[in-house]
PDB file of C-alpha atoms in Angstrom:
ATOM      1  CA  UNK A 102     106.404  88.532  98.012  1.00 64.00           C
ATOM      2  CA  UNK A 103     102.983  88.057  96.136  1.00 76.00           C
ATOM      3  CA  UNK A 104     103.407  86.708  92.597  1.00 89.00           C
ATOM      4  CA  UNK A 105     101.640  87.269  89.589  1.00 93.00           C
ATOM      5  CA  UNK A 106     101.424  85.537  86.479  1.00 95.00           C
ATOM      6  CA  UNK A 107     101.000  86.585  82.963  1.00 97.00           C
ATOM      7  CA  UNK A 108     100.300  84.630  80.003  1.00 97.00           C
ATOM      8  CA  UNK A 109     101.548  84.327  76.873  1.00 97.00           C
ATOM      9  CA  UNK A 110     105.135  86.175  77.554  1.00 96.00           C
ATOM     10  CA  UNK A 111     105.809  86.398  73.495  1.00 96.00           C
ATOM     11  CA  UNK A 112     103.074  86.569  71.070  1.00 97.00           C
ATOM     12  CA  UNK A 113     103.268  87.254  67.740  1.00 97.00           C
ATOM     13  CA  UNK A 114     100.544  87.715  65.304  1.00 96.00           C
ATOM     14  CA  UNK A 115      98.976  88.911  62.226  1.00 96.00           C
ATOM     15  CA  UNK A 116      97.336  92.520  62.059  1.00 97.00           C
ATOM     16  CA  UNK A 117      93.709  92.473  62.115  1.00 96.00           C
ATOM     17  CA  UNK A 118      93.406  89.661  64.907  1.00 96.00           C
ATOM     18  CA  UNK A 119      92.842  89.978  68.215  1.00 97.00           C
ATOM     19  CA  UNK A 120      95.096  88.857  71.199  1.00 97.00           C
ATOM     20  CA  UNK A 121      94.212  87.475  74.810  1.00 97.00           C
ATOM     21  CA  UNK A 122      96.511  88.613  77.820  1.00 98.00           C
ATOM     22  CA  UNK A 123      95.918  86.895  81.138  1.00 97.00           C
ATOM     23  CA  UNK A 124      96.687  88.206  84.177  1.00 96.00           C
ATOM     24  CA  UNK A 125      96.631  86.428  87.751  1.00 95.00           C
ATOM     25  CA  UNK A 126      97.516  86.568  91.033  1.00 93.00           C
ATOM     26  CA  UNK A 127      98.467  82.956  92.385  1.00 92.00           C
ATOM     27  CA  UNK A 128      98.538  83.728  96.183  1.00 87.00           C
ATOM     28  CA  UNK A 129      96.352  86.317  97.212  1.00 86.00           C
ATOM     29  CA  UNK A 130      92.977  88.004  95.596  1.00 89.00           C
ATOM     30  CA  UNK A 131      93.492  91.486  94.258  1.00 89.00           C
ATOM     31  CA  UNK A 132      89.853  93.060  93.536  1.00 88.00           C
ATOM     32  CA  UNK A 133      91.916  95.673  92.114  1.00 92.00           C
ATOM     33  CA  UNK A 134      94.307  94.842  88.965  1.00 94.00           C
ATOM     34  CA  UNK A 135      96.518  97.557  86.501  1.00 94.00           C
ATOM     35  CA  UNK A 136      97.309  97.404  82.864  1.00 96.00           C
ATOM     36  CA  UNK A 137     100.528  99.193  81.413  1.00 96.00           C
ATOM     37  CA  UNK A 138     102.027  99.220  78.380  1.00 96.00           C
ATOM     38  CA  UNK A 139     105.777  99.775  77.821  1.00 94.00           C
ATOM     39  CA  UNK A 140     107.367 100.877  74.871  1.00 92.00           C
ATOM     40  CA  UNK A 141     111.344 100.648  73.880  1.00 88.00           C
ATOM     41  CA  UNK A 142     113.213 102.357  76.338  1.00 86.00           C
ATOM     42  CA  UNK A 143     110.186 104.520  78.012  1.00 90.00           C
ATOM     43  CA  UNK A 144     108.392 104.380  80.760  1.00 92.00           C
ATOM     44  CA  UNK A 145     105.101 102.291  82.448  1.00 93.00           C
ATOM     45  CA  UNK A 146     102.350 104.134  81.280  1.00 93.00           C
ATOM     46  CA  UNK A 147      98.916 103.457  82.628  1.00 93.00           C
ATOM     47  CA  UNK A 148      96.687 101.957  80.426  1.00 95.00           C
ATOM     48  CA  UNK A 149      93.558 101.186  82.571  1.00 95.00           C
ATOM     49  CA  UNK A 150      92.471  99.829  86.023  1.00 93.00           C
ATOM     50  CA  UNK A 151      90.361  96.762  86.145  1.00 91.00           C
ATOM     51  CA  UNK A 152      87.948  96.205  88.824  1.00 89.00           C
ATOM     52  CA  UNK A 153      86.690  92.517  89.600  1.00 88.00           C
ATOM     53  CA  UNK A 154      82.891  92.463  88.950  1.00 86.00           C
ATOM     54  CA  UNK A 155      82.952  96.046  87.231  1.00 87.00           C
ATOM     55  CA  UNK A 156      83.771  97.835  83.926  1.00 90.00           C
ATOM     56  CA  UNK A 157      87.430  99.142  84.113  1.00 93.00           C
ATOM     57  CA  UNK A 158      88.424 102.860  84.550  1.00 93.00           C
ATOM     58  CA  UNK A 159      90.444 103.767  81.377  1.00 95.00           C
ATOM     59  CA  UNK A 160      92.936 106.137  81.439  1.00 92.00           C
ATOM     60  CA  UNK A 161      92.800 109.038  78.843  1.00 91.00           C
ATOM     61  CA  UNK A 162      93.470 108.329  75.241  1.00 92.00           C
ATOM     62  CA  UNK A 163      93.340 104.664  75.237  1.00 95.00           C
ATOM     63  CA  UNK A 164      90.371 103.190  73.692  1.00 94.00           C
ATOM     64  CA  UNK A 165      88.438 101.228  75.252  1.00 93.00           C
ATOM     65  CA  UNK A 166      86.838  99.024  72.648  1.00 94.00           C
ATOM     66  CA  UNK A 167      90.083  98.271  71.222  1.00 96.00           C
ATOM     67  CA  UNK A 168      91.826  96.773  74.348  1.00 97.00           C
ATOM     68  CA  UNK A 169      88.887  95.175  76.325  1.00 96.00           C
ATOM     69  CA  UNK A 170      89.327  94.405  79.740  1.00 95.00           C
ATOM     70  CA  UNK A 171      87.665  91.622  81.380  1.00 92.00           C
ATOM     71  CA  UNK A 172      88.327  90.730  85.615  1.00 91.00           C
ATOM     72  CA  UNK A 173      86.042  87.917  86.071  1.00 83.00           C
ATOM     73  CA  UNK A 174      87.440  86.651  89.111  1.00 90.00           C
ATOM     74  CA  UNK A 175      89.481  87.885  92.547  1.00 90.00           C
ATOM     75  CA  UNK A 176      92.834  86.238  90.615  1.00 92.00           C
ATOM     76  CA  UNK A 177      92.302  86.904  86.786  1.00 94.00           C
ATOM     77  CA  UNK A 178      91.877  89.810  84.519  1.00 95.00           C
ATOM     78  CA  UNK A 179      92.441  89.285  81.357  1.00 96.00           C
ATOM     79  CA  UNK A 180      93.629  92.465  78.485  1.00 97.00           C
ATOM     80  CA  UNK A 181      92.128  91.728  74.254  1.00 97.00           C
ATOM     81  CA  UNK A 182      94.047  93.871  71.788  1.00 97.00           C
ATOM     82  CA  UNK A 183      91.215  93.964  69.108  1.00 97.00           C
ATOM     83  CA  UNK A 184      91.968  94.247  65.377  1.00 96.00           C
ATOM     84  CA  UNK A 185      95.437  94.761  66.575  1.00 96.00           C
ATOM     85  CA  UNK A 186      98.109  96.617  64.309  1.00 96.00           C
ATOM     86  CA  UNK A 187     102.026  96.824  64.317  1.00 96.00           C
ATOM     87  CA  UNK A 188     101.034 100.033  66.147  1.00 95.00           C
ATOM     88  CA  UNK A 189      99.838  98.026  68.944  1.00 96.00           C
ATOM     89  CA  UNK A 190     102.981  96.066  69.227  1.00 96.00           C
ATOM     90  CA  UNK A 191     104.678  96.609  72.504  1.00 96.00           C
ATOM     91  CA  UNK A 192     105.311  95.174  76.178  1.00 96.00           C
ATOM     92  CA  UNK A 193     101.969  95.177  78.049  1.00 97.00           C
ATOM     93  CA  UNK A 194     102.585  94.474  82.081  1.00 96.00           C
ATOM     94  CA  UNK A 195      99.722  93.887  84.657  1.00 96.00           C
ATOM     95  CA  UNK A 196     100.113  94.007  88.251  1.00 93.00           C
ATOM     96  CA  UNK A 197      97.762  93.041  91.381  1.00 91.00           C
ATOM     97  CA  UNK A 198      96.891  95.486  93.674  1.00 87.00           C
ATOM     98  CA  UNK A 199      97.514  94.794  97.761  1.00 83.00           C
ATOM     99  CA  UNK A 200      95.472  97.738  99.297  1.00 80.00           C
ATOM    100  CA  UNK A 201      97.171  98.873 103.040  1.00 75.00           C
ATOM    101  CA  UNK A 202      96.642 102.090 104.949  1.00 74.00           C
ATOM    102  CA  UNK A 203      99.511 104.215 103.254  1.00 67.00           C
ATOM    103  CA  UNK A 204     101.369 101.013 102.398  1.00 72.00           C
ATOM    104  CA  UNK A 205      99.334  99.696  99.339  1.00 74.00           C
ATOM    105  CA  UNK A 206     101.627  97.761  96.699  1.00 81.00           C
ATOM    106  CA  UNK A 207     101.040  96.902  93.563  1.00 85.00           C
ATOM    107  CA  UNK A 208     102.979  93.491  92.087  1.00 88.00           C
ATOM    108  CA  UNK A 209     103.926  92.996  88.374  1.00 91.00           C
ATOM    109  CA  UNK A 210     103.483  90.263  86.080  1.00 93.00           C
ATOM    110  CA  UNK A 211     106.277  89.220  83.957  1.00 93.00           C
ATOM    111  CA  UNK A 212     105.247  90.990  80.965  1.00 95.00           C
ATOM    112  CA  UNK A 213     103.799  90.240  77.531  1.00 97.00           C
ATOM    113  CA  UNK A 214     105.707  91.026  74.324  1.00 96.00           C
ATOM    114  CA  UNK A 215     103.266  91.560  71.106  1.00 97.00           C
ATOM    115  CA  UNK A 216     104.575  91.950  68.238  1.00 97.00           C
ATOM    116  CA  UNK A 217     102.319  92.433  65.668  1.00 97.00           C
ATOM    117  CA  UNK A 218     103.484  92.052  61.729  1.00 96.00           C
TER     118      UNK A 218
ATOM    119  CA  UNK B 553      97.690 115.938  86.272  1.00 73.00           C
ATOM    120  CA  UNK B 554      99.624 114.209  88.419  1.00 77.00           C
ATOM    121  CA  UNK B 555     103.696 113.849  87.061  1.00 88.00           C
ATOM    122  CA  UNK B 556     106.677 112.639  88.975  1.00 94.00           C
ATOM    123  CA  UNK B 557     109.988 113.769  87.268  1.00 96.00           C
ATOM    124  CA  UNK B 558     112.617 111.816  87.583  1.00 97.00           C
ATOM    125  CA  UNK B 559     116.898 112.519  86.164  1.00 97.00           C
ATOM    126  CA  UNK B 560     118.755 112.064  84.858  1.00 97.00           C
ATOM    127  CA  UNK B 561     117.887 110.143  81.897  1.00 96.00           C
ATOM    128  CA  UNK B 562     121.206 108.629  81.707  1.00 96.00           C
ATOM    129  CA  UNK B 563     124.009 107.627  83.858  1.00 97.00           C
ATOM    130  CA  UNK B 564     127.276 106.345  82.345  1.00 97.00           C
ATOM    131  CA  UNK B 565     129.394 105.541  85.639  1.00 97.00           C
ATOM    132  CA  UNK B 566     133.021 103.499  86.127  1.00 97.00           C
ATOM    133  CA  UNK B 567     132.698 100.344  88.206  1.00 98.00           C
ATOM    134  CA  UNK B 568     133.351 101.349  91.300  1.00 98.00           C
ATOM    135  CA  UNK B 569     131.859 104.752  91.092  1.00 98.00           C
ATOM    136  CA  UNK B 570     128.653 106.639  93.128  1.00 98.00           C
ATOM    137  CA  UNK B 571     125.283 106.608  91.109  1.00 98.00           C
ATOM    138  CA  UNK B 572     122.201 108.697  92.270  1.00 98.00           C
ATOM    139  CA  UNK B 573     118.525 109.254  90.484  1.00 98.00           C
ATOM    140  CA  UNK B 574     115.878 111.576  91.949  1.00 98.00           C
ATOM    141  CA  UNK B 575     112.008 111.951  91.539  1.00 98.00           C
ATOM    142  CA  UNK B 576     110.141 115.128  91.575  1.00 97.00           C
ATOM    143  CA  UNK B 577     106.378 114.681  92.377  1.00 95.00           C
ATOM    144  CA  UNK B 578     104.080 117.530  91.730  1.00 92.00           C
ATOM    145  CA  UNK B 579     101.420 116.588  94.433  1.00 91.00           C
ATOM    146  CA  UNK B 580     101.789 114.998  97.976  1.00 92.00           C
ATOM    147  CA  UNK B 581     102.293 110.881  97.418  1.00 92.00           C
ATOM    148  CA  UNK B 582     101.017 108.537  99.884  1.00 90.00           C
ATOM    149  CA  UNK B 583     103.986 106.462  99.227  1.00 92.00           C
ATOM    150  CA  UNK B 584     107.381 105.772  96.632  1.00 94.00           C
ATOM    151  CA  UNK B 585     108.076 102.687  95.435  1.00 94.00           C
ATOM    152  CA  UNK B 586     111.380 102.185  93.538  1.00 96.00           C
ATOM    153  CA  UNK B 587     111.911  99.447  90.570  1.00 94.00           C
ATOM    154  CA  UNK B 588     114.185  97.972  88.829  1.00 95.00           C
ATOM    155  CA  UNK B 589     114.605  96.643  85.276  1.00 94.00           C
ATOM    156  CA  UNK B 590     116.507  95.039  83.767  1.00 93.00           C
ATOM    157  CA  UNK B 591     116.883  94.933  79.875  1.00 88.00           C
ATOM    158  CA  UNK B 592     114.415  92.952  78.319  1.00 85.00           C
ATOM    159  CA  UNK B 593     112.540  91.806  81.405  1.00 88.00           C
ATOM    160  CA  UNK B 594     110.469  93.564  83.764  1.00 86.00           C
ATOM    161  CA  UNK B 595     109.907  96.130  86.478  1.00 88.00           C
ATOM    162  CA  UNK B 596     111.183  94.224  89.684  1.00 88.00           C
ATOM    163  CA  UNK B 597     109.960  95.837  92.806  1.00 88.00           C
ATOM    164  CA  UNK B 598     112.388  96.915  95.395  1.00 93.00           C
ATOM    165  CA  UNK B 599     111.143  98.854  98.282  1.00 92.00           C
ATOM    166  CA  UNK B 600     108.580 101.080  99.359  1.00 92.00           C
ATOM    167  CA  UNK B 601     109.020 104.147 101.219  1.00 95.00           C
ATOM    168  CA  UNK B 602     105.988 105.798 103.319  1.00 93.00           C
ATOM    169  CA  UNK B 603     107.008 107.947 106.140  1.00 94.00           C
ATOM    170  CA  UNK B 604     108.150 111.510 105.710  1.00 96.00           C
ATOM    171  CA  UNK B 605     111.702 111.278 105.667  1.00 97.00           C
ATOM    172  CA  UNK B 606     112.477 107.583 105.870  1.00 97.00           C
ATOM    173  CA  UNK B 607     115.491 106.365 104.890  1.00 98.00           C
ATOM    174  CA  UNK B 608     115.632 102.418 103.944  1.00 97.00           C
ATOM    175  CA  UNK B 609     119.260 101.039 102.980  1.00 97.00           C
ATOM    176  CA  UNK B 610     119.532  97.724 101.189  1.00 95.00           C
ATOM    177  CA  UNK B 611     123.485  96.399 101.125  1.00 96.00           C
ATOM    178  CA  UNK B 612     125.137  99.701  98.362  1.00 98.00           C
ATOM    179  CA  UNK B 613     121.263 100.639  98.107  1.00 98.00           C
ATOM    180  CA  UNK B 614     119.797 103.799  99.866  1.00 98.00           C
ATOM    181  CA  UNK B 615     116.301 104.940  99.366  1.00 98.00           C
ATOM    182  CA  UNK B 616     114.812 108.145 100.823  1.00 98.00           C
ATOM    183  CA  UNK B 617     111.446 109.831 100.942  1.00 97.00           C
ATOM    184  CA  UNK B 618     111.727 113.971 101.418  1.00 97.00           C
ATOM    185  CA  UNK B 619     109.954 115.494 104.196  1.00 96.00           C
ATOM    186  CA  UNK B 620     107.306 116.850 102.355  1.00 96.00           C
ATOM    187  CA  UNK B 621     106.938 113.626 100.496  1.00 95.00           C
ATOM    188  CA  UNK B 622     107.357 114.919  97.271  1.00 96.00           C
ATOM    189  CA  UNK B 623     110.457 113.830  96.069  1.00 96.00           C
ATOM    190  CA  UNK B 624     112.818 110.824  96.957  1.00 98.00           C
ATOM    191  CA  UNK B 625     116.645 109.283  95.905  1.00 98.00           C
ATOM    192  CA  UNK B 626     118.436 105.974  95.054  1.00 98.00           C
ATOM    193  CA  UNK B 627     121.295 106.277  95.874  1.00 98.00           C
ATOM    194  CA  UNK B 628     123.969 103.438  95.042  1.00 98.00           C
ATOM    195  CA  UNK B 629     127.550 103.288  96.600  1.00 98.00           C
ATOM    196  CA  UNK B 630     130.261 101.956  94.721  1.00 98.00           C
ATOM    197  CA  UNK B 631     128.740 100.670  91.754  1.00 98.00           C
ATOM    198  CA  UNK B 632     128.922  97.056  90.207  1.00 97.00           C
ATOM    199  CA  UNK B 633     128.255  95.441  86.868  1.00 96.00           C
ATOM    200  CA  UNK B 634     125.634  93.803  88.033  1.00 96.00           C
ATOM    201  CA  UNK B 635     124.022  97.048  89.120  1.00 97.00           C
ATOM    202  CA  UNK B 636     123.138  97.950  85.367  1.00 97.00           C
ATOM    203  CA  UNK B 637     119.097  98.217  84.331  1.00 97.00           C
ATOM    204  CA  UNK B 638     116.970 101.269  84.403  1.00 97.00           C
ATOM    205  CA  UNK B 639     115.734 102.168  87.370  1.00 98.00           C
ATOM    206  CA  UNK B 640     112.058 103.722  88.265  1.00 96.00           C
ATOM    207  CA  UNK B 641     110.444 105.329  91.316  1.00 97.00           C
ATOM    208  CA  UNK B 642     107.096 105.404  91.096  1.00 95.00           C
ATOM    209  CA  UNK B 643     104.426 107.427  92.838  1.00 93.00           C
ATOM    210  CA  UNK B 644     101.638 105.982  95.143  1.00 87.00           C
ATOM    211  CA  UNK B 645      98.152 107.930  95.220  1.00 79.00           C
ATOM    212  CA  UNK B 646      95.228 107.518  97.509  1.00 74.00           C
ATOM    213  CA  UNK B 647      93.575 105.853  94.953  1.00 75.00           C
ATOM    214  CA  UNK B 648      96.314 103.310  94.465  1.00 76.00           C
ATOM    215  CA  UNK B 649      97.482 104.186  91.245  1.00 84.00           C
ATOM    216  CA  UNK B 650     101.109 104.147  90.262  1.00 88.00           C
ATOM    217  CA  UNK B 651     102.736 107.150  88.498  1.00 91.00           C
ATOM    218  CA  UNK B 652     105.912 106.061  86.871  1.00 93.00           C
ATOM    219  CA  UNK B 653     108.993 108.413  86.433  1.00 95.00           C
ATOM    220  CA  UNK B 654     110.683 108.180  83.235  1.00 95.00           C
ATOM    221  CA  UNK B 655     112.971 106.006  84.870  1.00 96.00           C
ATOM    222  CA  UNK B 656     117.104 106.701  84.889  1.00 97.00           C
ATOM    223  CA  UNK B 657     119.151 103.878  82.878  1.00 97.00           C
ATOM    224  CA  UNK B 658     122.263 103.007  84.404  1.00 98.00           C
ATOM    225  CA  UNK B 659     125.741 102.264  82.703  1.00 97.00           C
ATOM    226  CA  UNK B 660     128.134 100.561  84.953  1.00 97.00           C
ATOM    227  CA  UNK B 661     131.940 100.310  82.594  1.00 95.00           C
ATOM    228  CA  UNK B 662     134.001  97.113  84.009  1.00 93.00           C
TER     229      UNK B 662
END
């Protein structure tokens, strides 16, 4: 299957910084890229879809300036937690979408663990 | 909006024993996909499901997709230790979006 990459897999950090998540697909091109965040024993929620070339669609309640988005390319997207606070601190997973006719798919990174103090 | 329910929450089974989880979409999916996780690592895919009442087995694994594509089952036979980790379907959309159930964790006593 397709693999994607995240990077860093830990991070921890002080509150009031901001934090870089990367995001890529190694074998294929996904124009189309997800953010979710994960917190201790709940679900994948949707965060926000990032388009390459385009703003991303947010979904509702997450704020936008605070967790930029930024898809540069067809294999990166990267996710900023701005001014982030131990609020913020949780699992973040992308994943790269492969569009089909009823079969699209979307693949997951490994996952990001923030943890912020 | 869009919700897919899925239960139980928990299951708490003997080695050896039957273990099922269902979803519950409220709107028509394109597709199901079904994940699995285990703890402290991350949603591993394990099969998608697209026509209206497929049925996909994978070894003690079976997947189905309702007729009306609404709601779907995992369904594992004669459960192992190994089989432990929460489990997710999640719901395709036209749009491509995934909706995650709330996921059902699995207990398997040795």
């Amino acid at each position: 299957g397709a693999v994607v990459s995240q990077h860093p897999s830990w991070v921890i950090c002080k509150s009031g910084t901001s934090v870089k998540i990367e995001c890529r697909s190694l074998d294929f091109q996904a124009t189309t890229m997800f953010w979710y965040r994960q917190f201790p024993k709940q679900s994948l929620m949707l965060m926000a879809t990032s388009n390459e070339g385009s703003k991303a669609t947010y979904e509702q309640g997450v704020e936008k300036d605070k967790f930029l988005i930024n898809h540069a390319s067809l294999t990166l997207s990267t996710l900023t937690v701005t001014s982030a606070h131990p609020e913020d601190s949780s699992f973040y997973i992308c994943s790269a979408y492969l569009p089909g006719p009823g079969t699209e798919t979307q693949y997951f990174g490994p996952g990001t663990r923030l943890l912020v103090l | 909006g869009q919700q897919v329910m899925q239960i139980p929450q928990y299951q708490h089974v003997q080695e050896g024993e039957d273990f099922t989880t269902y979803c519950n979409s409220s709107t028509t999916l394109s597709n199901i996909q079904w994940y699995k996780q285990r703890p402290g690592g991350h949603p591993v895919f394990l099969i998608q499901l697209v026509k209206s009442g497929e049925v996909k087995k994978q070894k003690r694994l079976t997947f189905q997709f309702g007729e009306a594509k609404k709601n779907s089952s995992l369904h594992i036979t004669a459960t192992q230790t190994t089989d432990v980790g929460t489990y997710f379907c999640a719901g395709s959309t036209s749009t491509g979006k995934l909706i995650f159930g709330q996921g059902t964790t699995l207990q398997v006593k040795p």
